[in-house]
Amino acid sequence: MKLSRLIPLGMVLLAALGGSQGAWAQAGIPAFSMETLPDGTEEYSVTIQVLALMTALTFIPAFLMMATSFTRIIIVFAILRQAIGLQQTPSNQILIGIALFLTFFVMAPVFDRINETALQPYLNEEVGSLEALQRASLPMRDFMLAQTREDDLALFIRLAGDTRYESPEQVPFTVLMPAFVTSELKTAFQIGFLLFIPFLIIDLVVASVLMAMGMMMLSPLIISLPFKIMLFVLVDGWALIIGTLAASFGV
């Protein structure tokens, strides 16, 4: 196409674009509408709320790991696999899947409270988005406070340089979140330490027997691995571990 033909075509496109922009300016963009409620709060249009929701979805993995029982569960499973001596069995995908569904089981009462007090009233247009978000934060705050040690919470309050809180319920999420994660890490490693002890005893016994028999060139891990798997199966280890983890959250 020649340049002489492109110039009139470009002018037509610019004119059409200018006309459509003028129509948008006159009609306004309903996606960005905002309404002031009688109580002084502001309610945004549904399109903006959907956009905010889609943006918030990107934080779901971080929220799942840092604000729920997922952290403690997956760390205990990883330590258990290391204690048995299995490097890739069960695989990471299986461990994450088990930890994910166990997290849903442990967090079910919290999610039910959020659904009853925040989600359903918001869907029924009984409360606004900000109030629904505030209501949804209360069950999560109660769960996190119940699992957070007072020493860890006091540590991050001191690091934040703010000691005006009269009760733990007044602590903001910016302080409660790292305190909760620190407590979860400490609890997970305590459980993992207890899991290591019986498997460590088996390794020591097998290593002593092999040394007494003069078989020092044979790796004790090769001999102890079947015994550790047999012990774990005989005591119904998976049921004990999962039951203990669920009970540690008060379920």
C-alpha positions in Angstrom: 0.0 0.0 0.0 1.4 3.4 -1.0 2.0 6.2 1.4 -0.6 8.4 -0.2 -3.2 5.9 0.6 -2.0 5.3 4.2 -2.3 9.0 5.1 -6.1 9.4 4.5 -6.6 6.0 6.3 -4.7 7.2 9.3 -6.7 10.4 9.4 -9.9 8.5 9.4 -8.7 6.2 12.2 -7.6 9.2 14.3 -11.0 10.9 13.7 -12.9 7.8 14.7 -10.7 7.4 17.8 -11.1 11.1 18.8 -14.9 10.7 18.4 -15.0 7.6 20.6 -12.9 9.3 23.2 -15.2 12.3 23.2 -18.2 9.9 23.7 -16.4 8.2 26.6 -15.7 11.6 28.2 -19.3 12.6 27.9 -20.8 9.3 29.1 -18.1 8.6 31.7 -16.5 5.3 32.6 -18.8 3.3 34.9 -16.0 1.0 35.9 -14.5 3.7 38.1 -17.6 5.0 39.8 -17.5 5.6 43.5 -20.5 6.1 45.8 -20.4 7.7 49.3 -22.6 5.8 51.7 -24.7 7.6 54.4 -22.2 6.5 57.2 -19.4 8.3 55.4 -17.7 5.2 53.9 -17.0 4.9 50.2 -18.3 2.0 48.1 -16.6 1.3 44.7 -18.2 -0.1 41.6 -18.4 -3.8 41.1 -15.8 -3.7 38.3 -13.3 -2.1 40.6 -14.1 -4.7 43.3 -13.5 -7.5 40.8 -10.2 -5.9 39.8 -9.2 -5.6 43.4 -10.2 -9.3 44.0 -8.2 -10.5 41.0 -5.2 -8.5 42.2 -5.6 -10.0 45.7 -5.6 -13.5 44.2 -1.9 -13.2 43.5 -1.2 -13.1 47.2 -3.0 -16.3 47.9 0.1 -18.5 47.9 1.9 -16.2 50.4 -1.3 -16.0 52.5 -1.6 -19.8 52.4 1.9 -20.3 53.6 2.2 -17.5 56.1 -1.3 -17.2 57.7 -2.5 -20.8 57.9 -1.4 -24.2 59.3 0.4 -25.0 56.0 3.9 -23.9 57.2 4.0 -26.2 60.2 2.6 -29.2 58.3 4.9 -29.1 55.3 8.0 -28.6 57.5 7.1 -31.6 59.6 6.6 -33.7 56.5 9.9 -32.6 55.1 11.7 -33.4 58.3 10.0 -36.8 58.5 11.1 -37.7 55.0 14.7 -36.7 55.9 14.6 -38.7 59.2 13.5 -41.9 57.4 16.2 -41.4 54.9 14.1 -41.2 51.8 15.3 -38.4 49.6 12.6 -38.2 47.0 9.8 -40.5 48.3 7.2 -39.2 48.9 7.8 -36.6 46.2 7.5 -32.9 46.9 4.2 -32.8 44.9 2.7 -35.5 47.1 3.8 -33.9 50.3 2.5 -30.5 49.2 -0.8 -32.0 48.2 -1.2 -33.8 51.6 -0.2 -30.6 53.5 -2.7 -28.6 51.4 -5.7 -30.8 52.1 -4.7 -31.2 55.7 -4.6 -27.4 55.9 -8.1 -27.1 54.5 -9.2 -29.6 57.2 -7.6 -27.7 60.0 -8.7 -24.3 58.8 -12.3 -25.4 58.0 -13.8 -23.9 61.2 -12.1 -20.6 60.5 -13.2 -20.6 56.8 -16.8 -21.4 58.0 -16.8 -18.4 60.3 -15.5 -16.2 57.5 -18.2 -17.5 55.2 -21.0 -16.9 57.7 -19.9 -13.5 59.1 -18.3 -11.9 56.1 -18.8 -13.6 52.7 -22.5 -14.4 52.8 -23.5 -10.9 54.2 -21.4 -9.3 51.5 -22.9 -11.4 48.7 -26.4 -10.6 50.0 -25.5 -6.9 49.9 -26.0 -6.6 53.7 -22.6 -5.1 54.3 -20.0 -3.2 52.3 -16.7 -4.5 51.0 -14.6 -2.8 53.7 -16.8 -4.1 56.5 -16.8 -7.6 55.0 -13.0 -7.5 54.9 -12.9 -6.4 58.5 -15.2 -9.2 59.6 -13.2 -11.7 57.7 -10.0 -10.7 59.4 -11.4 -11.4 62.9 -11.5 -15.3 62.6 -8.0 -15.3 61.1 -6.7 -13.1 63.8 -8.2 -15.4 66.5 -6.6 -18.4 64.9 -3.2 -16.8 64.6 -3.2 -15.4 68.1 -4.1 -18.9 69.4 -1.0 -20.4 67.7 1.4 -17.5 68.4 3.7 -17.6 71.5 3.6 -14.5 73.7 7.4 -14.3 73.6 7.4 -14.1 69.8 4.6 -11.6 69.7 6.4 -9.4 72.3 9.6 -9.6 70.2 8.0 -8.2 67.1 6.1 -5.6 69.1 9.5 -4.5 70.5 11.1 -4.5 67.1 8.3 -2.4 65.7 9.0 0.1 68.5 5.3 0.4 69.4 4.1 -0.6 72.8 0.8 1.1 73.0 -1.2 -2.1 72.6 -3.3 -2.9 75.6 -4.2 -6.4 74.5 -3.1 -8.9 71.8 -6.3 -8.2 69.8 -5.1 -4.7 69.1 -1.9 -5.9 67.4 -2.0 -5.2 63.7 -1.4 -7.9 61.1 2.0 -6.4 60.1 3.2 -7.4 63.6 1.1 -10.5 64.1 2.0 -12.2 60.8 5.8 -12.5 61.4 5.2 -13.5 65.1 2.9 -16.2 63.9 5.3 -17.5 61.3 8.1 -17.5 63.9 6.0 -19.5 66.3 5.0 -22.0 63.6 8.7 -22.6 62.6 9.6 -23.2 66.2 6.7 -25.6 66.8 7.5 -27.5 63.5 11.1 -28.0 64.4 10.2 -29.2 67.9 7.9 -31.8 66.4 10.6 -32.7 63.9 13.1 -33.2 66.6 10.9 -35.7 68.4 10.3 -37.5 65.1 14.1 -37.9 64.5 14.8 -39.7 67.8 13.4 -43.2 67.0 14.9 -43.2 63.5 18.3 -42.0 64.9 18.3 -44.8 67.4 17.8 -47.4 64.6 20.7 -45.8 62.7 23.0 -46.0 65.8 22.0 -49.6 66.5 22.7 -50.7 62.9 25.9 -48.8 62.7 27.1 -50.4 66.0 26.2 -53.9 64.7 28.0 -53.4 61.4 31.1 -52.1 63.2 31.1 -55.1 65.6 30.9 -57.4 62.6 33.8 -55.6 60.9 31.6 -54.5 58.0 32.8 -50.9 58.1 32.7 -50.5 54.3 29.0 -51.1 54.2 26.9 -48.0 54.6 24.6 -48.2 57.6 21.9 -46.2 55.8 21.4 -49.1 53.3 20.7 -51.6 56.1 18.7 -49.3 58.4 16.4 -47.9 55.8 14.2 -51.1 55.5 14.0 -51.3 59.3 12.9 -47.6 59.6 10.3 -48.1 56.9 9.0 -51.3 58.6 8.9 -49.5 62.0 7.0 -46.5 60.5 4.5 -48.9 58.9 3.9 -51.1 61.9 3.1 -48.1 64.2 0.8 -46.6 61.5 3.1 -43.6 61.3 1.1 -41.6 58.8 -2.0 -41.7 61.0 0.0 -40.8 64.0 1.8 -37.9 62.4 -1.4 -36.4 60.7 -3.4 -36.9 63.9 -0.7 -35.2 66.0 -0.4 -32.3 63.6 -4.2 -31.8 63.6 -4.4 -32.0 67.4 -1.6 -29.5 67.7 -3.9 -26.8 66.3 -6.7 -27.8 68.7 -8.8 -29.7 66.1 
